[in-house]
PDB file of C-alpha atoms in Angstrom:
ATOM      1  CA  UNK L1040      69.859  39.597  59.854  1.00  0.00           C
ATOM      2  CA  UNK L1041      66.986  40.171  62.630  1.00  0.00           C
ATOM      3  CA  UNK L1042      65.973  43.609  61.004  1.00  0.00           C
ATOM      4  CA  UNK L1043      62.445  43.501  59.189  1.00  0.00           C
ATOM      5  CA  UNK L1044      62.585  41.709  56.291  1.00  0.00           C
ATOM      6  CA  UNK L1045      60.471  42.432  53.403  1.00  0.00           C
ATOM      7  CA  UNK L1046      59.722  40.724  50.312  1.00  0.00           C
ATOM      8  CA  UNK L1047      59.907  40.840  46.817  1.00  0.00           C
ATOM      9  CA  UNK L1048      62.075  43.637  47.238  1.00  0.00           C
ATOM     10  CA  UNK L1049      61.260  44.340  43.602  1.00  0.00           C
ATOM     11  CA  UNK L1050      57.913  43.275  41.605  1.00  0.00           C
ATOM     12  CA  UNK L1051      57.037  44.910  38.284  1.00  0.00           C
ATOM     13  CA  UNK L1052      53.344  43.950  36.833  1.00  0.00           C
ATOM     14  CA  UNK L1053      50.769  44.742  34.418  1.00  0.00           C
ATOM     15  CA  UNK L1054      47.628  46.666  35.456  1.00  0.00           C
ATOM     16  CA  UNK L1055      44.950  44.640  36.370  1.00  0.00           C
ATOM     17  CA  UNK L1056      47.173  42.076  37.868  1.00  0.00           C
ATOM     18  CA  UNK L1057      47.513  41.437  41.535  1.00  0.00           C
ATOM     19  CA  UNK L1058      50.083  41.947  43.459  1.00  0.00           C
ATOM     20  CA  UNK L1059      51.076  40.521  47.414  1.00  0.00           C
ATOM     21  CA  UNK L1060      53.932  42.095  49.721  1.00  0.00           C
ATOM     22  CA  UNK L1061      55.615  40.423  52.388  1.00  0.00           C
ATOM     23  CA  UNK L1062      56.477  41.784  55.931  1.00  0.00           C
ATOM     24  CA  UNK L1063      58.739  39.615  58.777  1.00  0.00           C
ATOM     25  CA  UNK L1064      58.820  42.420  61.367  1.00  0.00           C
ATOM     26  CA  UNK L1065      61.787  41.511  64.686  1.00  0.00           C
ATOM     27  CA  UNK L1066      60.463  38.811  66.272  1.00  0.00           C
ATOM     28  CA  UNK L1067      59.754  40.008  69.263  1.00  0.00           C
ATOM     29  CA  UNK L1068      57.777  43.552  68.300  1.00  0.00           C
ATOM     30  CA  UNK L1069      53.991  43.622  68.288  1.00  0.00           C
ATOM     31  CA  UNK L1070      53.179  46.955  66.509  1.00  0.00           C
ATOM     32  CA  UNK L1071      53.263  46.690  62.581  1.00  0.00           C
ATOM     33  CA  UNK L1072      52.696  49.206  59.900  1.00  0.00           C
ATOM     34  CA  UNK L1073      52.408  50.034  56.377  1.00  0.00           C
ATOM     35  CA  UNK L1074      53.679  52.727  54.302  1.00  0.00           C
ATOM     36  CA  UNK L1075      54.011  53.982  51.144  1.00  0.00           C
ATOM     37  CA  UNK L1076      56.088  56.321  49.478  1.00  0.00           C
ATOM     38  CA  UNK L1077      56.026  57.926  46.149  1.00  0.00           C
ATOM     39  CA  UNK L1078      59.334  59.901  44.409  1.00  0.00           C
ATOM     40  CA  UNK L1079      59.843  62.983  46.271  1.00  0.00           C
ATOM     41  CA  UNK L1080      57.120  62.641  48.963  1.00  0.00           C
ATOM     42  CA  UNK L1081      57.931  61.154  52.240  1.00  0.00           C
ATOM     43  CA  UNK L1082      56.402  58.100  53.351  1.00  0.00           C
ATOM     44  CA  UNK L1083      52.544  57.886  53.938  1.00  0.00           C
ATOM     45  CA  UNK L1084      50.592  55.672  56.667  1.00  0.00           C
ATOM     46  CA  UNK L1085      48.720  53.021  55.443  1.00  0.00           C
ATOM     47  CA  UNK L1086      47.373  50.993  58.030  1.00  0.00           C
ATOM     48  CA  UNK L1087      48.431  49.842  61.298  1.00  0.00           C
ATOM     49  CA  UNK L1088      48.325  46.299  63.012  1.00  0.00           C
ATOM     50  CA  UNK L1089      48.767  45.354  66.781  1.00  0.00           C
ATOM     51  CA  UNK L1090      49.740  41.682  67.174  1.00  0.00           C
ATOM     52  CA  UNK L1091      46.893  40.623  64.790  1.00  0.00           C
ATOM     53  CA  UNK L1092      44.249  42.945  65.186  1.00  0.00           C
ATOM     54  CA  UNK L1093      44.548  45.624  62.349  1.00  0.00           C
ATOM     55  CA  UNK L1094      43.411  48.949  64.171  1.00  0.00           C
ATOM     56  CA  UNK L1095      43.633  51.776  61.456  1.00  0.00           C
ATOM     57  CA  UNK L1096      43.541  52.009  58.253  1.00  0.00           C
ATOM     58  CA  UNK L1097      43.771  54.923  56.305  1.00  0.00           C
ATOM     59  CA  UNK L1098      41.603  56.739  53.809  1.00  0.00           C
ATOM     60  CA  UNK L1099      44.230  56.168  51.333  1.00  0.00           C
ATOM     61  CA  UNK L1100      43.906  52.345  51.121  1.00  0.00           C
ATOM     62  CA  UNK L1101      40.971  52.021  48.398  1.00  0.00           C
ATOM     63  CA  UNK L1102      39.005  48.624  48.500  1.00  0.00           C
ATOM     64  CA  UNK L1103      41.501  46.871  46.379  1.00  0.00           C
ATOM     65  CA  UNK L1104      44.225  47.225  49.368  1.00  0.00           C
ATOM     66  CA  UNK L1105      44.040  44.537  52.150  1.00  0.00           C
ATOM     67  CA  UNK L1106      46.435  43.403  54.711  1.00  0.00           C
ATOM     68  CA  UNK L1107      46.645  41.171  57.265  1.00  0.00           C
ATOM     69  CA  UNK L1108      48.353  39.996  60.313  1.00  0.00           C
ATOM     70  CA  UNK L1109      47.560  36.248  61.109  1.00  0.00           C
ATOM     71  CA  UNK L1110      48.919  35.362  64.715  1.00  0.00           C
ATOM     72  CA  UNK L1111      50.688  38.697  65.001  1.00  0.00           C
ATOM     73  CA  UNK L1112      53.603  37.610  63.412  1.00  0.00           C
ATOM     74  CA  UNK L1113      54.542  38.612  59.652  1.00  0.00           C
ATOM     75  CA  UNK L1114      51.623  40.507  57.703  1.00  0.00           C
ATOM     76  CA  UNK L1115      50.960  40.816  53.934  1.00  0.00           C
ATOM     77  CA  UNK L1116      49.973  43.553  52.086  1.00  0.00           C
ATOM     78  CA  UNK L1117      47.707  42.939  48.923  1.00  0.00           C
ATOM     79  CA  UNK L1118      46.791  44.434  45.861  1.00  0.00           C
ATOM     80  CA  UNK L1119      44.445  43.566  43.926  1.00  0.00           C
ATOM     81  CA  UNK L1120      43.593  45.087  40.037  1.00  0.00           C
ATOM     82  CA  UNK L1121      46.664  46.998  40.534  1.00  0.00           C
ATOM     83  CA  UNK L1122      46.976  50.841  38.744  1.00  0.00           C
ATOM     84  CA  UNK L1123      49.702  52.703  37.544  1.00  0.00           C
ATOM     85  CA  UNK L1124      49.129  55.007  40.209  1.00  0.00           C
ATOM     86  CA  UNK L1125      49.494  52.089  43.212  1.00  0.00           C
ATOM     87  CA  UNK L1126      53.937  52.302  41.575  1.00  0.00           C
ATOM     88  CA  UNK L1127      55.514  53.335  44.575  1.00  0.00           C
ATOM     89  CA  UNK L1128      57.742  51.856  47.711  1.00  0.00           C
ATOM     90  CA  UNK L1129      55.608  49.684  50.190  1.00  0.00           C
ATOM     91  CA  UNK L1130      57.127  49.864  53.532  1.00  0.00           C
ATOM     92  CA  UNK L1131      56.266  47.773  56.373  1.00  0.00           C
ATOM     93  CA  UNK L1132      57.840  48.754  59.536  1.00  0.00           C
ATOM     94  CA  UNK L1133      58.043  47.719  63.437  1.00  0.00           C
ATOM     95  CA  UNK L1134      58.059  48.174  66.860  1.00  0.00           C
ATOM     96  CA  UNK L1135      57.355  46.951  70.635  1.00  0.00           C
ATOM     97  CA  UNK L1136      55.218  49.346  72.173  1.00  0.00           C
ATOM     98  CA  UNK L1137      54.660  52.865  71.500  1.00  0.00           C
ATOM     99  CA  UNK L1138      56.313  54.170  68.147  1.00  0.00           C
ATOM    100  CA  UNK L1139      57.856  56.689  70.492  1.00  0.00           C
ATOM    101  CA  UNK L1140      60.148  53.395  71.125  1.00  0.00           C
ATOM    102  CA  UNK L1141      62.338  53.197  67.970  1.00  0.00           C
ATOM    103  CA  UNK L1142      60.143  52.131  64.582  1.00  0.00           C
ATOM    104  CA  UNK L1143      62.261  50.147  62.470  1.00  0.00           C
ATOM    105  CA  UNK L1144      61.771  49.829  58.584  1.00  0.00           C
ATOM    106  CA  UNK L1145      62.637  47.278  56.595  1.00  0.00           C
ATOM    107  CA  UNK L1146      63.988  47.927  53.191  1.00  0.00           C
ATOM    108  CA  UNK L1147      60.846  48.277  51.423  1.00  0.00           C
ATOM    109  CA  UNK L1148      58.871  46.844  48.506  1.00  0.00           C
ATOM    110  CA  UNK L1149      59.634  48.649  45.218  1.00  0.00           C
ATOM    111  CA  UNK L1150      56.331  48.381  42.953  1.00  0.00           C
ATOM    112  CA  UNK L1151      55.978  49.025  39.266  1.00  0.00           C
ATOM    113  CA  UNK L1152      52.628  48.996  37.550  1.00  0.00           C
ATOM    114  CA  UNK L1153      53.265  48.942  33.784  1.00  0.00           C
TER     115      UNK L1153
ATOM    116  CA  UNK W 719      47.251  71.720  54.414  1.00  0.00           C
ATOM    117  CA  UNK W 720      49.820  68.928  54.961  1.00  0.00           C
ATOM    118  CA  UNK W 721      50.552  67.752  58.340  1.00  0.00           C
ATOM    119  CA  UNK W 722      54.371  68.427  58.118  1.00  0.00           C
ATOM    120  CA  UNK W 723      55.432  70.710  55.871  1.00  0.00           C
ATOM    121  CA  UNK W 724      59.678  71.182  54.925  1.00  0.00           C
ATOM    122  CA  UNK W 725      61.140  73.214  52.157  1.00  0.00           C
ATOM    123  CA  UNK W 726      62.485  70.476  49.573  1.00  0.00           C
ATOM    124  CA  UNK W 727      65.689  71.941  49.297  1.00  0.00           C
ATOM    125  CA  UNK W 728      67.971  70.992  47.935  1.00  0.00           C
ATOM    126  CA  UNK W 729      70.662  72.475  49.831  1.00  0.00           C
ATOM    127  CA  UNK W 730      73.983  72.046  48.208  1.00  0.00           C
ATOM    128  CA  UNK W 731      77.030  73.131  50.785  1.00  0.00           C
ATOM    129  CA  UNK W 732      80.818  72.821  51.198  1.00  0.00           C
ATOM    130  CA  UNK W 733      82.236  70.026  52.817  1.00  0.00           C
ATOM    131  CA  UNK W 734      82.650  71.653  56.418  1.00  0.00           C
ATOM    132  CA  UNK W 735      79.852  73.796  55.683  1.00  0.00           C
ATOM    133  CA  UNK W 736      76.952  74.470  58.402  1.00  0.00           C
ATOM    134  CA  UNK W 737      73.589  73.869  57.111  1.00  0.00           C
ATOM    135  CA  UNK W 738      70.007  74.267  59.003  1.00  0.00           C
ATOM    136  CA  UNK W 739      66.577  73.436  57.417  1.00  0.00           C
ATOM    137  CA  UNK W 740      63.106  73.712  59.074  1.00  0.00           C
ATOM    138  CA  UNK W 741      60.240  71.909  59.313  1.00  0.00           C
ATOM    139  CA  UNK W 742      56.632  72.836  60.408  1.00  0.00           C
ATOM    140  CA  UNK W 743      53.415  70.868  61.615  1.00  0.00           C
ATOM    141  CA  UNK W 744      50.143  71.472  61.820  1.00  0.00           C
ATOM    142  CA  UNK W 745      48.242  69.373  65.013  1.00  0.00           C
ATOM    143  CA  UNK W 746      49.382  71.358  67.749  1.00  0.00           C
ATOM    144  CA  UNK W 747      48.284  67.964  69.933  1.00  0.00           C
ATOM    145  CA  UNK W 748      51.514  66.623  68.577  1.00  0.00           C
ATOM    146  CA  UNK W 749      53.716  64.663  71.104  1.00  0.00           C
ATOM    147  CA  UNK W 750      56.955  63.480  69.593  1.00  0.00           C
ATOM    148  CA  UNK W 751      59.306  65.033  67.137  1.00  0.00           C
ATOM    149  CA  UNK W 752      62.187  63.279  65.130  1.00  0.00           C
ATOM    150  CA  UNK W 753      64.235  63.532  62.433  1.00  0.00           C
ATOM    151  CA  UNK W 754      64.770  60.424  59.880  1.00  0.00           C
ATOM    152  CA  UNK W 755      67.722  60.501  57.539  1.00  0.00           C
ATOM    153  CA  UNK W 756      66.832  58.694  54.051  1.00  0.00           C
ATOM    154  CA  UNK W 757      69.205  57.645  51.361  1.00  0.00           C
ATOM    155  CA  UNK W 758      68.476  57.317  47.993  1.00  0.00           C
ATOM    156  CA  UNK W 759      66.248  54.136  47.501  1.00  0.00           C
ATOM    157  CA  UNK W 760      67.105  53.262  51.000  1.00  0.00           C
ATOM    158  CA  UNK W 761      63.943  52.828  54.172  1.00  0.00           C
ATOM    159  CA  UNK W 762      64.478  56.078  56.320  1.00  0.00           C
ATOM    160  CA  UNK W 763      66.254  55.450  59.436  1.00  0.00           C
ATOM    161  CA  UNK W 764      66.055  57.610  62.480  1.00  0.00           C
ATOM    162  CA  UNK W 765      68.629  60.257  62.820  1.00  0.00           C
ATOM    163  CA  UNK W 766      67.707  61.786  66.316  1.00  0.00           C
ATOM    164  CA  UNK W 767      64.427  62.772  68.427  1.00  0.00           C
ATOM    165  CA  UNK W 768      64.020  66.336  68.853  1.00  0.00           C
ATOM    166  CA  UNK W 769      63.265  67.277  73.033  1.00  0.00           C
ATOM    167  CA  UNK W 770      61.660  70.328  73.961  1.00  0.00           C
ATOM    168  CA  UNK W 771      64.032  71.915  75.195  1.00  0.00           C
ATOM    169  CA  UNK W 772      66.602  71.288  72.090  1.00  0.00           C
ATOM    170  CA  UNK W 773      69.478  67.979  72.021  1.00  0.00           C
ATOM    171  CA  UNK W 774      72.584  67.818  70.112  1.00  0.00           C
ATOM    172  CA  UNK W 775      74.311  64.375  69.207  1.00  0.00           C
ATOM    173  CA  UNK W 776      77.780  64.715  67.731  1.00  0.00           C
ATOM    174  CA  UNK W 777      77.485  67.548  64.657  1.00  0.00           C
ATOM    175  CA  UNK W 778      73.510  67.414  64.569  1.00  0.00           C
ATOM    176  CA  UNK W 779      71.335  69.888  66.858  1.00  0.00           C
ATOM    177  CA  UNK W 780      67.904  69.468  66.819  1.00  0.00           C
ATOM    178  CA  UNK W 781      65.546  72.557  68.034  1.00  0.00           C
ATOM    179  CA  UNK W 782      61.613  72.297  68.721  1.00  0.00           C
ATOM    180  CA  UNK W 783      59.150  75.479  69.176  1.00  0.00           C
ATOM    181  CA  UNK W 784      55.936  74.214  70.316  1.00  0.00           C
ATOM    182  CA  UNK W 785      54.555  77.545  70.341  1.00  0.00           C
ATOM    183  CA  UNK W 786      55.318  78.197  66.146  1.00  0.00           C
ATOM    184  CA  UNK W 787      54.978  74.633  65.766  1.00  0.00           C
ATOM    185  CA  UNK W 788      58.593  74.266  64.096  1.00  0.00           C
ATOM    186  CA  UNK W 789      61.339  72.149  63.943  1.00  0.00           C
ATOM    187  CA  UNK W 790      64.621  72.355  63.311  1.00  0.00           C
ATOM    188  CA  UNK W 791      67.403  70.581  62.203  1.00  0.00           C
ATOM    189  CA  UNK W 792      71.576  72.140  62.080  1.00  0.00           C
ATOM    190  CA  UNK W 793      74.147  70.243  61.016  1.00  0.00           C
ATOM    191  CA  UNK W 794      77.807  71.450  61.611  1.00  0.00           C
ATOM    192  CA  UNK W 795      81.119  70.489  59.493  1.00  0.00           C
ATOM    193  CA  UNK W 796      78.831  69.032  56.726  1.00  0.00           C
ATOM    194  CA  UNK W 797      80.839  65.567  55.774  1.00  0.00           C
ATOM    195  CA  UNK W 798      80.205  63.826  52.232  1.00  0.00           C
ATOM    196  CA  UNK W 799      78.225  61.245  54.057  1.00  0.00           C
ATOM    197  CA  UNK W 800      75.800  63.267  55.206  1.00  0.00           C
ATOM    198  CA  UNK W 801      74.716  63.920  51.829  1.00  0.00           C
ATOM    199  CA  UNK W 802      71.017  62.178  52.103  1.00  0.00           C
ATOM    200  CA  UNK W 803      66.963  63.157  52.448  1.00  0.00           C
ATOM    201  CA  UNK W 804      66.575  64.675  56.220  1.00  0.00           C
ATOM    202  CA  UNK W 805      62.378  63.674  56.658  1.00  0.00           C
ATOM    203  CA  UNK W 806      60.648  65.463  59.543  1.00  0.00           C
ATOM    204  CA  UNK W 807      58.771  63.448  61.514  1.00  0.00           C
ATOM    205  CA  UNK W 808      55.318  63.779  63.907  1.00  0.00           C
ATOM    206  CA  UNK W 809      53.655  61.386  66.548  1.00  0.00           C
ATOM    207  CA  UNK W 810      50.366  62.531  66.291  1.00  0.00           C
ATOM    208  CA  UNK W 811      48.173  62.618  69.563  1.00  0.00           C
ATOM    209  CA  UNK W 812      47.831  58.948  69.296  1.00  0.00           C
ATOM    210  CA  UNK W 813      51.108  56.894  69.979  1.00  0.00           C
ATOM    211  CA  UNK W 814      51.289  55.053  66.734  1.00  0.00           C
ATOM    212  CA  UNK W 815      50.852  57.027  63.428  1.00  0.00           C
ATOM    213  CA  UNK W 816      54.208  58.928  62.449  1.00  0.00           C
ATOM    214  CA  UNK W 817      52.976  61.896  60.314  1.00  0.00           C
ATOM    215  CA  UNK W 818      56.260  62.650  57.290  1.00  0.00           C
ATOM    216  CA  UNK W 819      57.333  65.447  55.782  1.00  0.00           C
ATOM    217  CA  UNK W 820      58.264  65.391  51.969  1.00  0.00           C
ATOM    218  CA  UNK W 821      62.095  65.634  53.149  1.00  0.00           C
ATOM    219  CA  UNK W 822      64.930  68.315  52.766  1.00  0.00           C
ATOM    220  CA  UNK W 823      67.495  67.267  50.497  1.00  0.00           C
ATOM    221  CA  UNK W 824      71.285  68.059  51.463  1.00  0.00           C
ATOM    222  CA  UNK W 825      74.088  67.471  48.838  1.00  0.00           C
ATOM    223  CA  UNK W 826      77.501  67.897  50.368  1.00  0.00           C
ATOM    224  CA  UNK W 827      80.186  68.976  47.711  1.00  0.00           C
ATOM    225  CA  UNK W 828      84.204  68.246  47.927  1.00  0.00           C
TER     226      UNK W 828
END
């Protein structure tokens, strides 16, 4: 499969625990992002990497979000002292160039903070 | 006010059944328009772009008004598979951040 791979596909935790994400974007795109989706809201931005420099982030990542990008390849997404309110869908998505070029997701990262 | 707005739906039609939904955006500096298709508990995948000038591909026809800001989205001879979550999608001015609607939701019916 050379689609973007994400993983755990499923992680349940307690609050207060922390939590890390996987993203394997295709190999050969350099633009990587984040989003997150609640039930019945369609996905929000998160943050946005290219190769390894992470340009935006948005408002909605609170201090205990961080990701990374080390040598452009995959990235990780971390939470740390998670909340019930951080249970949601992470998805990580790529592209090469411009997102006006196709943005492929991967299958997501189904959190629940318990 | 949200960037993209869509009415949630959900629109429950007739197999063979036409159905159209709209979307609307805010940042007239907007560049790109598409519409992603998302099934349930599935990543959205992209359905079609939406031109200017309006594009069809196969039973879907995709309009744009720039000047009311709105998008639509028709679908002709509704099939059972295209029972799914239509998103409306923005490229904001910058060429990277893909603004989402909440997502019209289409149940097709034998």
């Amino acid at each position: 499969d050379t689609g973007v791979s994400q993983n755990p596909r499923h992680k349940i935790t307690k609050r207060g625990q922390n939590v890390t994400f996987r993203c394997d974007p295709i190999s050969e795109h350099n633009r990587l992002y984040w989003y997150r989706q609640t039930l019945g809201q369609g996905p929000e931005f998160l943050t946005y990497f290219q190769n390894e420099a992470q340009l935006e982030k948005s408002r909605l990542l609170s201090d205990r979000f961080s990701a990374e990008r080390p040598k452009g390849s995959f990235s990780t997404l971390e939470i740390q002292r998670t909340e019930q309110g951080d249970s949601a869908m992470y998805l990580c998505a790529s592209s090469l160039g411009p997102v006006g070029n196709t943005i492929y997701f991967g299958e997501g990262s189904w959190l629940t903070v318990v | 006010r949200k960037e993209v707005e869509q009415d949630p739906g959900p629109f429950n039609v007739p197999e063979g059944a036409t159905v159209a939904f709209n979307c609307t955006y805010s940042n007239s500096a907007s560049q790109s328009f598409f519409w992603y298709r998302q099934d349930c508990r599935k990543e959205p995948k992209l359905l079609m772009s939406v031109y200017s000038s309006g594009n069809e591909d196969g039973r879907f026809t995709a309009q744009l008004n720039r000047a009311s800001q709105y998008i639509s989205l028709l679908i002709r001879d509704s099939k059972l598979s295209d029972s799914a979550t239509y998103l409306c999608v923005v490229l904001s001015s910058n060429d990277y951040k893909l603004s989402f609607g909440a997502g019209t939701t289409v149940t097709v019916r034998a």
